[in-house]
Every structure is written in structure tokens, then in C-alpha cells.
Short mmCIF file of C-alpha atoms in Angstrom, two decimals:
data_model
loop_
_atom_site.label_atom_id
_atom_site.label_comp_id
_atom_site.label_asym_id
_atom_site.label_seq_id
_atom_site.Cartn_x
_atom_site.Cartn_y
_atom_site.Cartn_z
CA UNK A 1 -20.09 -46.88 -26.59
CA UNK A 2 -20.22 -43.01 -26.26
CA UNK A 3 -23.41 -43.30 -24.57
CA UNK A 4 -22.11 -45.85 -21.92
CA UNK A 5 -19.27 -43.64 -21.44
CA UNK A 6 -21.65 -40.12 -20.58
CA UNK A 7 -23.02 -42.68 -18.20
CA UNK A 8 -20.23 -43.56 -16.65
CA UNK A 9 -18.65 -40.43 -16.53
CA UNK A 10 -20.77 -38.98 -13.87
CA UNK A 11 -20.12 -41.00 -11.17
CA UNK A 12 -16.04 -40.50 -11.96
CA UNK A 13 -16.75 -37.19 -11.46
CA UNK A 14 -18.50 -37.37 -8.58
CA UNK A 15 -15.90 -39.69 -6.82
CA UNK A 16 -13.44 -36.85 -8.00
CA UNK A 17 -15.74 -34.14 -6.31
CA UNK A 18 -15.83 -36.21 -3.19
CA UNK A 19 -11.93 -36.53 -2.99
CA UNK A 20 -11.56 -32.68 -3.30
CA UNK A 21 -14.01 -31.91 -0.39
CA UNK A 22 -11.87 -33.96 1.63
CA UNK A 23 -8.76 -32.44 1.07
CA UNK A 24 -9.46 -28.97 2.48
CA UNK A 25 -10.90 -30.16 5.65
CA UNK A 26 -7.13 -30.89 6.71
CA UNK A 27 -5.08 -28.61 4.57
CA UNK A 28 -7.82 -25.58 3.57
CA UNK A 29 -5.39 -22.76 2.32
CA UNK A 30 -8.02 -20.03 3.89
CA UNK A 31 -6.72 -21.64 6.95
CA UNK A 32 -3.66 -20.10 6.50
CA UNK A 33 -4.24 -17.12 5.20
CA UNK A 34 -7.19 -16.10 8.02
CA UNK A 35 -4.02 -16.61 10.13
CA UNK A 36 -1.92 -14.38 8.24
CA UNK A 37 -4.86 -12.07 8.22
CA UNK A 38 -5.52 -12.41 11.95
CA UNK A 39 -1.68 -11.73 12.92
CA UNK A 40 -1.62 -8.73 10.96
CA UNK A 41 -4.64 -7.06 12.10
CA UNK A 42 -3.29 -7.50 15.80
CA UNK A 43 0.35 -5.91 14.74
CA UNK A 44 -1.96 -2.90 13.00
CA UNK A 45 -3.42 -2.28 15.90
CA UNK A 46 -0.12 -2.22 17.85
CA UNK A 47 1.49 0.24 15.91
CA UNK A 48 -1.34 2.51 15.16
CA UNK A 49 -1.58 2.33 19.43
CA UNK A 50 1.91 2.83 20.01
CA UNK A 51 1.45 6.05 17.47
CA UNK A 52 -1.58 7.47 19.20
CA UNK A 53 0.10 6.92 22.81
CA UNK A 54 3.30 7.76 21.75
CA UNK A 55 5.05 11.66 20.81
CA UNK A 56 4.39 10.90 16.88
CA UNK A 57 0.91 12.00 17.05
CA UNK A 58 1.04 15.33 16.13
CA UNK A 59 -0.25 17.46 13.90
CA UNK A 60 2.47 18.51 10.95
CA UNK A 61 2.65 22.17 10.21
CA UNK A 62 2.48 23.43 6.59
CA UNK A 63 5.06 25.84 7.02
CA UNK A 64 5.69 29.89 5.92
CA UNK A 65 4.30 28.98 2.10
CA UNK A 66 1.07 29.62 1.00
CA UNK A 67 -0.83 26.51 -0.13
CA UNK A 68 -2.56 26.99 -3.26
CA UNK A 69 -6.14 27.73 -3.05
CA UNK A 70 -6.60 25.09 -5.97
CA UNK A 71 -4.34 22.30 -3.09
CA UNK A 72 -6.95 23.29 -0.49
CA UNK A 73 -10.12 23.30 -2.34
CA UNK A 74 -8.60 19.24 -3.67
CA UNK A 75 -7.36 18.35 -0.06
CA UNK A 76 -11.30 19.31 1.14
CA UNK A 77 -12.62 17.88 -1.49
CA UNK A 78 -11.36 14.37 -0.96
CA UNK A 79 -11.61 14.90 2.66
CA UNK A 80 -15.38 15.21 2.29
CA UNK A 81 -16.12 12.60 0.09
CA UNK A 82 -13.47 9.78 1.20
CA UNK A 83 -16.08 9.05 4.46
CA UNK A 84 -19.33 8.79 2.05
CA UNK A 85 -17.61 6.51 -0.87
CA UNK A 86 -15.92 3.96 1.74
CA UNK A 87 -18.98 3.61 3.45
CA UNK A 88 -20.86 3.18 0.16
CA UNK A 89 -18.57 0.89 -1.33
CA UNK A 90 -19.18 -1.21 2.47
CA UNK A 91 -22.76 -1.20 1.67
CA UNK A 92 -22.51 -2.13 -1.76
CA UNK A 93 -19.90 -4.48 -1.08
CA UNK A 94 -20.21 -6.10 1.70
CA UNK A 95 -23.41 -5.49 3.47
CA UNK A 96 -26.20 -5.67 0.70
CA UNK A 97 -24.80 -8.83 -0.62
CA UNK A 98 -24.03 -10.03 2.69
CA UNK A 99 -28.24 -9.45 3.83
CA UNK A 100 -29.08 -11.17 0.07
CA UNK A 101 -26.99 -13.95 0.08
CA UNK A 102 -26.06 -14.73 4.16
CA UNK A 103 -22.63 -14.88 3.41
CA UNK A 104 -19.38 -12.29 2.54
CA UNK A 105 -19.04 -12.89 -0.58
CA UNK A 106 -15.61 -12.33 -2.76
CA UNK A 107 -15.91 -8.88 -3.55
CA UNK A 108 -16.79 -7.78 0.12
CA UNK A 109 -14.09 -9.90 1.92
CA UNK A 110 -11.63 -7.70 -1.13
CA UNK A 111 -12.91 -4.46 -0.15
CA UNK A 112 -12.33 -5.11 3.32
CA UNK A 113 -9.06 -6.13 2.80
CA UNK A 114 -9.05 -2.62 0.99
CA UNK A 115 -10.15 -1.43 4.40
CA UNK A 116 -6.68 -2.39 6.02
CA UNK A 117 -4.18 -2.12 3.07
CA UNK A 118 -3.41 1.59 4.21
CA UNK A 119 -1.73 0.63 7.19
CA UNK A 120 1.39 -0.24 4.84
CA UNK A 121 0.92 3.23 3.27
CA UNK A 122 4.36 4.49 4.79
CA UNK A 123 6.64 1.53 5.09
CA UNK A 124 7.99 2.19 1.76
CA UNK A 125 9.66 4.74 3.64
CA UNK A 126 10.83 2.61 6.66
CA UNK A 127 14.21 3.01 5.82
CA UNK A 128 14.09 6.75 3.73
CA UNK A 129 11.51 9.22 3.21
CA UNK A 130 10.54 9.55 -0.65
CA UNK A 131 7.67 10.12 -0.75
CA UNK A 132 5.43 13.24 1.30
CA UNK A 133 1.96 14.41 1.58
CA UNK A 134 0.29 17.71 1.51
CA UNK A 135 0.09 18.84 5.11
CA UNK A 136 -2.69 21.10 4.75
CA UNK A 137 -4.67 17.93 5.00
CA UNK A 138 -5.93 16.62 8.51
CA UNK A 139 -2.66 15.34 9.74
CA UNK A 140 -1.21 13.66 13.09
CA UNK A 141 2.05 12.74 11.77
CA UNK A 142 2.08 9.40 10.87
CA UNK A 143 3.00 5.80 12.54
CA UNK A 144 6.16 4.81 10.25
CA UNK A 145 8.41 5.51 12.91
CA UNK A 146 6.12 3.59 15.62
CA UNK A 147 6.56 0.56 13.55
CA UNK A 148 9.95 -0.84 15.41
CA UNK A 149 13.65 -0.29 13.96
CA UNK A 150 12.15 1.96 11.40
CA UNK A 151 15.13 4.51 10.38
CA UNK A 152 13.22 7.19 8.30
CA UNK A 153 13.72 10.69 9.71
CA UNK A 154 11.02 11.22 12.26
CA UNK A 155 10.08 14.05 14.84
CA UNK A 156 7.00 14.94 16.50
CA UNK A 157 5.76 17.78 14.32
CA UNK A 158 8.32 16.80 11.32
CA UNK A 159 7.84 13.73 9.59
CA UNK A 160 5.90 12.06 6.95
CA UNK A 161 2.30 12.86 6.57
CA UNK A 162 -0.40 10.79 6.91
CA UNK A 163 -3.78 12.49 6.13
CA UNK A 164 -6.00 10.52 8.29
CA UNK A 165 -9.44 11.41 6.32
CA UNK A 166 -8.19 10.92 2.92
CA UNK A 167 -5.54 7.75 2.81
CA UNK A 168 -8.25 4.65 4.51
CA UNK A 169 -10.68 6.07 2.31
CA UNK A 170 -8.86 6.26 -1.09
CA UNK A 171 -7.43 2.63 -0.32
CA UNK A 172 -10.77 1.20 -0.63
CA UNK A 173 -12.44 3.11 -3.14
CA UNK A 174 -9.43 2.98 -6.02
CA UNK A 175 -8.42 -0.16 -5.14
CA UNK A 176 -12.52 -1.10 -5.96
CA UNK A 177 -12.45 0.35 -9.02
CA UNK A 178 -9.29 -1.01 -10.02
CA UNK A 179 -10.66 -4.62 -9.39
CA UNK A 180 -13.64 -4.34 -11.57
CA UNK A 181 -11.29 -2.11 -14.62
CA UNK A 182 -8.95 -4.79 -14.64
CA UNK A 183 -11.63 -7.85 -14.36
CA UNK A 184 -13.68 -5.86 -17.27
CA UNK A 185 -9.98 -5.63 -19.28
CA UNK A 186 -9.59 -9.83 -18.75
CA UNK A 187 -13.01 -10.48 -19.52
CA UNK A 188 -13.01 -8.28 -22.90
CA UNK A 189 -9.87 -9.39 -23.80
CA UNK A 190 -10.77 -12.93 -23.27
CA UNK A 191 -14.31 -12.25 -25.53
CA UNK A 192 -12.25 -10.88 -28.06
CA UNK A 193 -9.36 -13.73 -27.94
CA UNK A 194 -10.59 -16.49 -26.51
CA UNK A 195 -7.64 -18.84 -27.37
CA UNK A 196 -5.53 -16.23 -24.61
CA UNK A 197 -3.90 -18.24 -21.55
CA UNK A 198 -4.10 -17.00 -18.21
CA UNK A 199 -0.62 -15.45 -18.27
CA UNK A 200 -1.31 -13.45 -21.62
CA UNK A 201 -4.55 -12.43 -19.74
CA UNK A 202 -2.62 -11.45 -16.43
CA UNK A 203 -0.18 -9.42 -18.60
CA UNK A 204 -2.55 -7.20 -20.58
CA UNK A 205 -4.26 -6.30 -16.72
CA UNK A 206 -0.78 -5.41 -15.64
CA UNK A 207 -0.37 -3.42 -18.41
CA UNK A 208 -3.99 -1.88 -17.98
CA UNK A 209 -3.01 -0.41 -14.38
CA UNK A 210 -0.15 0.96 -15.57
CA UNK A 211 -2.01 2.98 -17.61
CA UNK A 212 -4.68 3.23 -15.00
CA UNK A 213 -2.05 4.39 -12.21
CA UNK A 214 -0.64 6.99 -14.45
CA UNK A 215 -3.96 8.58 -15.13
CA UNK A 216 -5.18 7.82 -10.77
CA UNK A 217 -1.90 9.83 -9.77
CA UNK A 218 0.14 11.09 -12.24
CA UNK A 219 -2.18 13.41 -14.30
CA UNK A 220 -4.98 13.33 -10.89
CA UNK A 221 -3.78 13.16 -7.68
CA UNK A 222 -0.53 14.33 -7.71
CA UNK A 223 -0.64 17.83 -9.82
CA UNK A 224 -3.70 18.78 -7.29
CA UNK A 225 -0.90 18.20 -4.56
CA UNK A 226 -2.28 15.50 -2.38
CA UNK A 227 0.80 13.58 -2.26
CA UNK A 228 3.92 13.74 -3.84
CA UNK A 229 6.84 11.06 -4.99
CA UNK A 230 10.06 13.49 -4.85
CA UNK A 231 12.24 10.62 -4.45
CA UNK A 232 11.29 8.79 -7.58
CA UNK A 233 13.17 7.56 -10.73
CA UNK A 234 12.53 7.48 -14.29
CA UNK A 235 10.08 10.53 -14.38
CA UNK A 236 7.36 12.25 -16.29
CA UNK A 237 6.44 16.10 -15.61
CA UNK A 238 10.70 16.53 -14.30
CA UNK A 239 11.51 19.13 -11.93
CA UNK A 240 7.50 19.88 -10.91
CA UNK A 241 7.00 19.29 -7.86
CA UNK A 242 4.69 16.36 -8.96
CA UNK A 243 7.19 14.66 -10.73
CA UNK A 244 5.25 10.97 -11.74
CA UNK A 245 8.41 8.47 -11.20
CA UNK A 246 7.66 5.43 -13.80
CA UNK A 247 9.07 3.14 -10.98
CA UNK A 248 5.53 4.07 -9.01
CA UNK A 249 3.63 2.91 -12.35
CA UNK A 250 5.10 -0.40 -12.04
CA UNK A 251 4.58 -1.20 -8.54
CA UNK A 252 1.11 0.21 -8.08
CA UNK A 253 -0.19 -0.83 -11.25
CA UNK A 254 1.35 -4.22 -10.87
CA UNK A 255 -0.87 -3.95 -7.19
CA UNK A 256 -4.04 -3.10 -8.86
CA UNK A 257 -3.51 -5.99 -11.42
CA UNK A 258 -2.81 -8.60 -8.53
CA UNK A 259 -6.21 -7.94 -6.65
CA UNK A 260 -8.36 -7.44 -10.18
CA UNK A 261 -6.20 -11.18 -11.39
CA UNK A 262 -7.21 -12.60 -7.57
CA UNK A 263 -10.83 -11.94 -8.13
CA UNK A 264 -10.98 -12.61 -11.69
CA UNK A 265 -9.58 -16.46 -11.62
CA UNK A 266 -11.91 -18.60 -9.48
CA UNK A 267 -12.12 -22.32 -9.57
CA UNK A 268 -15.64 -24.11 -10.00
CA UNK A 269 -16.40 -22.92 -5.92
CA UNK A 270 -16.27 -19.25 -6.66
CA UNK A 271 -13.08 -19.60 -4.55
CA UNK A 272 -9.84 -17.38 -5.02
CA UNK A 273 -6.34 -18.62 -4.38
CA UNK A 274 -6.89 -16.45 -0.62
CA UNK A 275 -10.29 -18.39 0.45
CA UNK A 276 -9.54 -21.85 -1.41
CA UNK A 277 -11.09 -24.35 0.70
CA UNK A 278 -13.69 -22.09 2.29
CA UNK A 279 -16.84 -23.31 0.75
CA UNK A 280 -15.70 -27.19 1.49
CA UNK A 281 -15.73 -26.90 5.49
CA UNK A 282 -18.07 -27.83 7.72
CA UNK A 283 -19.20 -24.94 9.52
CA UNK A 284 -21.59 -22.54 9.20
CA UNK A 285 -22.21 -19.48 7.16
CA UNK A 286 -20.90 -16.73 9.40
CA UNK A 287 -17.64 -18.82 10.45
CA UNK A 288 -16.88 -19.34 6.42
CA UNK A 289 -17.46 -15.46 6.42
CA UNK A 290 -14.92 -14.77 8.83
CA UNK A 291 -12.57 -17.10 7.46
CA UNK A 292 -12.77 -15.66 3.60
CA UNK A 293 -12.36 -12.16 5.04
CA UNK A 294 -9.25 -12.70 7.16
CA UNK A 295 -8.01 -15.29 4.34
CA UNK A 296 -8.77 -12.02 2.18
CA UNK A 297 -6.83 -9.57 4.46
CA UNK A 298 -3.76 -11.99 4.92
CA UNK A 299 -3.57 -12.31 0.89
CA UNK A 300 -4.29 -8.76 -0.27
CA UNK A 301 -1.89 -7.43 2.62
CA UNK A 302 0.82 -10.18 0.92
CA UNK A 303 0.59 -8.90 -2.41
CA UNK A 304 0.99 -5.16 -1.63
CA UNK A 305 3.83 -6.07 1.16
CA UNK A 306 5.62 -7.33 -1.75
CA UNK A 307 4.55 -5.62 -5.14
CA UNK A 308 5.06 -2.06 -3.71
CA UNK A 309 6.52 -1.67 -0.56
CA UNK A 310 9.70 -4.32 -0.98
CA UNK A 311 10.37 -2.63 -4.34
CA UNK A 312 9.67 0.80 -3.56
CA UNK A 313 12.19 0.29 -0.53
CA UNK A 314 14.77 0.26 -3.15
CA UNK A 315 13.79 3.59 -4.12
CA UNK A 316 14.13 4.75 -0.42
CA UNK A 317 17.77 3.71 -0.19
CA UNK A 318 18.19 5.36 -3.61
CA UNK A 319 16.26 8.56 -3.93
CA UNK A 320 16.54 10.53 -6.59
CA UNK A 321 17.28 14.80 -6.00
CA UNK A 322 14.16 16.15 -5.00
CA UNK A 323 13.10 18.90 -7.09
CA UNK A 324 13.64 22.30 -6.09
CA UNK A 325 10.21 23.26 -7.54
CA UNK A 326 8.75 21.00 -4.06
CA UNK A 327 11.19 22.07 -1.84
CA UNK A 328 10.27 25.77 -2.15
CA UNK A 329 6.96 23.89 -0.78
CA UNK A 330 7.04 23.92 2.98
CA UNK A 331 3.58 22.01 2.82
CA UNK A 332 5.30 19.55 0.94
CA UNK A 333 8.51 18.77 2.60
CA UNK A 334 6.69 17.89 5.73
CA UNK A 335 9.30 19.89 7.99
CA UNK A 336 11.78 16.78 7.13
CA UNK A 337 14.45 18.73 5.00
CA UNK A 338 15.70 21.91 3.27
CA UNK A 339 14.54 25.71 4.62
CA UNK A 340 14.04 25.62 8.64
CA UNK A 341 15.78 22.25 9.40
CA UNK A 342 18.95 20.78 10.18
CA UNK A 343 18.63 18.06 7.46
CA UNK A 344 19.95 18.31 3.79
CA UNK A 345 16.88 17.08 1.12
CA UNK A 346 17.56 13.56 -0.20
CA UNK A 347 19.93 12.92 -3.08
CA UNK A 348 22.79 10.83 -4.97
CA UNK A 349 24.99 13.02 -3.41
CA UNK A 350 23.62 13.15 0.39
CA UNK A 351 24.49 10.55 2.52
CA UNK A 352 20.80 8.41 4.02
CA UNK A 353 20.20 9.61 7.67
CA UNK A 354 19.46 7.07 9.88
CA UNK A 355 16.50 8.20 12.39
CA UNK A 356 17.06 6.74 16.34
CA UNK A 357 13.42 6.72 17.40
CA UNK A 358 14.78 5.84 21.22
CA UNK A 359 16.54 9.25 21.17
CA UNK A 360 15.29 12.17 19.76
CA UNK A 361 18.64 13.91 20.28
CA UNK A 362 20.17 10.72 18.76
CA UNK A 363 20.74 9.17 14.94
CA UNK A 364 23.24 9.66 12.43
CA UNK A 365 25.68 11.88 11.35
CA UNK A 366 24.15 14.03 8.45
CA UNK A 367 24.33 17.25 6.28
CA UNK A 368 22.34 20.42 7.21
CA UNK A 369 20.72 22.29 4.04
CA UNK A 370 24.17 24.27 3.15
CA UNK A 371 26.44 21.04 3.27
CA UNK A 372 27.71 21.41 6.78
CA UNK A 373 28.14 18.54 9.05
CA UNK A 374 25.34 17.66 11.87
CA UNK A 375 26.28 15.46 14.56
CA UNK A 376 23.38 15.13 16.96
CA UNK A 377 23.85 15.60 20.13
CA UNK A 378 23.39 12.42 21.74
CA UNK A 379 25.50 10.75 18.87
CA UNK A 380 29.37 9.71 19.28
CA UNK A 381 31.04 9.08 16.04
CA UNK A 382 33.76 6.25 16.08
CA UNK A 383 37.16 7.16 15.90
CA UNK A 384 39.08 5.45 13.18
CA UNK A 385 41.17 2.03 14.22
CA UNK A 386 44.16 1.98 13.05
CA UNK A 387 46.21 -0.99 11.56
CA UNK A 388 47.97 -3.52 13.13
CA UNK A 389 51.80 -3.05 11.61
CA UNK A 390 52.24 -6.60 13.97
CA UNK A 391 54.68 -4.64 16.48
#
């Protein structure tokens, strides 16, 4: 009887096989996700127009302080080699697999997802700045403001900073290596307990890029003054100016984990919840390449858009004080607050200003650095309404 049954077992599964092939020709999820993709790519390339055309693109000062020579040597640094390891991780990624094979395969359509994730780099701070950048970096502003009804404080020469050589590149290459340190983390753990579900698996990743994010910022990046979270909550190194907020572990580290648990759970395809269906359609090589790597860009895009910036907007609505150790930093404040402004630094106490990016004379009511009230000029505050007593 056992025997008859491995016989018959094959064709069950074949029948089975058929019947999932024919489900994703109708209702392939990379379908929808290449559109996701697609219709994010074309509003990227909006805003990043509107920025270049527009009086955002210019370069932020550093201001009267001196910056470090240790800051400048780091901002170089990374500006050199940010070019070189994006375009390596392309080749190894995307291209050399891509010649071997003659289609993307999963890793490459993830790194070039990688490739567009820094386009969201500022809308954390779409409604409050709390977060800057070193502006002794390569800098034309930045396009958070160009992104409509954005209400962080803007100006052409004062607002967040974007360094253009060091953000696309850094993207890709930690968001690489945090997709093969969190698969290697699954796949040990799993050697080691094999009996683990998914979930259990997904959680010890998480917990991974925490520790992974702490190390990648909080004890790297951020004391050699590339970018700063002065806004933060819950923080390690207080009153530095690189201050590591523990709310940043949890939302990047929970990021990293999503891509490295994305690529690390495939079905029997090789297929990802982004490119499910991919493999089953019936069209050729290239087309299934373009499909995965929209599918890829639409997914990856999804996950950040939710795991960092929607939390981290809480965060921008309630910043913290910034430290007075990084406001005495003129390359840090990005000409947004304190010393040589008309704008209070952020704080419990300090009410949020509201940016008008119609008006540059317009946008709320707000304190300047010693407490006193601002009223811009183009801005009419309402005069109070008084009750109706029903005379």
C-alpha cells in the first residue's frame, strides 16, 4: 500500500503544481507591487524636480563654528567611498548575476530597491525637524519641503541637510549588509534550533538590528558627526551632541530586519512575498526582471514608509530638547534654530512651527531663541471670538 501511495502521490502533486501556476496569471501579487513601485518612482522624480527647479536647492552653510578636523576627514571619507561601494554592490548584485543567470535575481531587484529608499530619508521630518546632518558635507538643501503640504521649517540656505554624495550611497550599501547579517542570524539560529517557527526566527533578526543599528549609528556614524538625531527620546550618550535616541534603534533595526526576513522566507519559486507570482507568467526573462524589480521597489519602499518614517513622525510632533552640546554646533543646526535665527530650538516647552512653503514671509506664529514672540510677516493671527451670551 505505501508503495501505491508514492505512486500516486506524484501526479496529486503535480495537479496541485498546475493549479498554482494558474492562479498568478490573473491575480500575480508582483503585479501589484511593480505598480506600487512604478507610481513611486514617478512621484520621486517629481519632487526631487520640483527641488532642483525650485529655491530649495541651495547649498546650506556650516555657520561661524569650526568643524572638527576629525567631522571633515569622516564627511570625506564617506564621500569618497559611497560612489565606489554602490557601484560595487550594483555589480555584485545586480549585474554579474544578472550576465550569469539572464535574469535579476532577488538580491539585485533588493539592492535596487536600496537604490531608491533614500528618497524617504527626510519625511520623518515632514511635519518637524529632528533630526540634522553635518553641513560640511556636499549639500543643496534638501527636497522635504518640495514634497507638498510638508510643514517642517524650510528656507533656501536653512533647512535640513541632505548630503547628496553620502545618503544614496549609504542606503544601499548598509541596507546590503544588513540583509545578509540578518539572513546569516535566521539561518544560524535555525541550524542551531531547528524546531524555531518563523515568528521566533523573525524576532531574534529584529532583535539582531537593534543591536546592529546601535553599533551602524550610535557608536559609528553619529559620534564622527555625519548626522545627528537631536530630537530623539529614550537616549544613550545624553546631552552629546550625538545623543543615540533608543526610539531610532527600534525603527531602523526593525527596517533592516524586514528586508533581511523578505529575502530570507521564499516559497519553493525562490519568490518573496514582493515578486510572488513572477516566475509563473508567461513572458520573457527581461519583462519578469522588470516586474521583480519594481515589485521590489514598491515593497521595500512599503516597509520603510511604515517601520520608520510613520513612527518616527511621532517623534517629530514630540521632540525632545535638543542638547545644548549640538546647538553650540552651527554645522549641526543646519541654520534652522538657536544662534543667528529667528526660531527657538525644538522642545516640550516650544510650541511646533508650522513652515508655509507658498510664502516665505508666511507660517506660524513662533518663539525666537530668547522666548520672544515671532509673527511673520505675511501671517495674521486670529483674533479671539467671543461667546454668544444669546442677546
Amino acid at each position: 500500500m505505501t508503495q501505491m501511495a508514492e505512486r500516486l502521490d506524484p501526479p496529486k502533486r503535480a495537479n496541485a503544481s498546475r493549479a498554482v501556476d494558474a492562479a498568478p496569471r490573473t491575480s500575480a501579487p508582483v503585479k501589484w507591487w511593480a505598480a506600487v513601485g512604478a507610481a513611486y518612482l514617478v512621484f520621486m522624480v517629481a519632487v526631487l524636480t520640483n527641488w532642483v527647479l525650485g529655491p530649495l536647492f541651495k547649498t546650506v552653510p556650516v555657520g561661524p563654528t569650526p568643524v572638527p578636523t576629525f567631522m571633515k576627514v569622516a564627511v570625506v571619507f564617506f564621500e569618497v567611498i559611497s560612489i565606489p561601494a554602490i557601484l560595487a554592490c550594483f555589480y555584485f548584485m545586480v549585474v554579474k548575476p544578472l550576465r550569469r543567470d539572464g535574469k535579476l535575481s532577488v538580491d539585485g531587484a533588493l539592492t535596487i530597491a536600496f537604490a531608491t529608499v533614500w528618497f524617504q530619508d527626510p519625511l520623518s521630518a515632514y511635519s518637524g525637524t529632528w533630526f540634522t546632518y553635518n553641513a560640511y558635507a556636499l549639500n543643496y538643501g534638501s527636497w522635504e519641503n518640495s514634497i507638498p503640504f510638508a510643514t517642517g521649517k524650510a528656507a533656501p540656505g536653512a533647512m535640513i541637510v541632505e548630503p547628496i554624495l553620502i545618503v544614496p550611497g549609504a542606503y544601499v550599501y548598509c541596507f546590503v549588509v544588513a540583509m545578509f547579517a540578518g539572513s546569516w542570524v535566521m539561518r544560524t539560529a535555525r541550524k542551531r534550533w531547528p524546531e524555531l517557527s518563523a515568528v521566533k526566527l523573525g524576532a531574534i533578526c529584529v532583535v539582531a538590528m537593534f543591536g546592529f543599528d546601535i553599533v551602524l549609528e550610535g557608536v559609528m556614524f553619529m559620534p564622527l558627526g555625519i548626522w545627528e538625531y537631536p530630537g530623539g527620546h529614550f537616549n544613550i550618550f545624553p546631552n552629546t551632541y550625538h545623543k543615540f535616541p533608543l526610539t531610532e534603534m527600534i525603527t531602523a533595526g526593525s527596517a533592516f530586519a524586514s528586508v533581511a526576513i523578505l529575502r530570507f522566507f521564499k516559497n519553493d519559486r525562490g519568490e518573496t512575498l514582493a515578486d510572488r507570482g513572477v516566475e509563473s507568467l508567461k513572458v520573457s526573462d527581461r519583462r519578469k526582471s522588470v516586474l521583480r524589480a519594481l515589485a521590489m521597489v514598491g515593497f521595500v519602499n512599503m516597509l520603510f514608509f511604515v517601520l520608520y518614517n510613520v513612527l518616527n513622525t511621532w517623534t517629530a510632533t514630540r521632540m525632545a530638547d535638543w542638547p545644548a552640546d549640538l546647538q553650540q554646533r552651527s554645522y549641526l543646526t543646519n541654520g534652522l534654530c538657536g544662534e543667528g535665527t529667528d526660531q527657538m530650538c525644538p522642545g516640550p516647552a516650544v510650541p511646533q512651527f508650522r513652515n508655509n512653503n507658498q510664502d516665505p514671509n508666511g507660517g506660524s506664529a513662533h518663539l525666537d531663541p530668547n522666548g520672544n514672540l515671532v509673527v511673520p510677516p505675511n501671517t495674521t493671527l486670529p483674533t479671539m471670538v467671543p461667546f454668544d451670551r444669546g442677546k
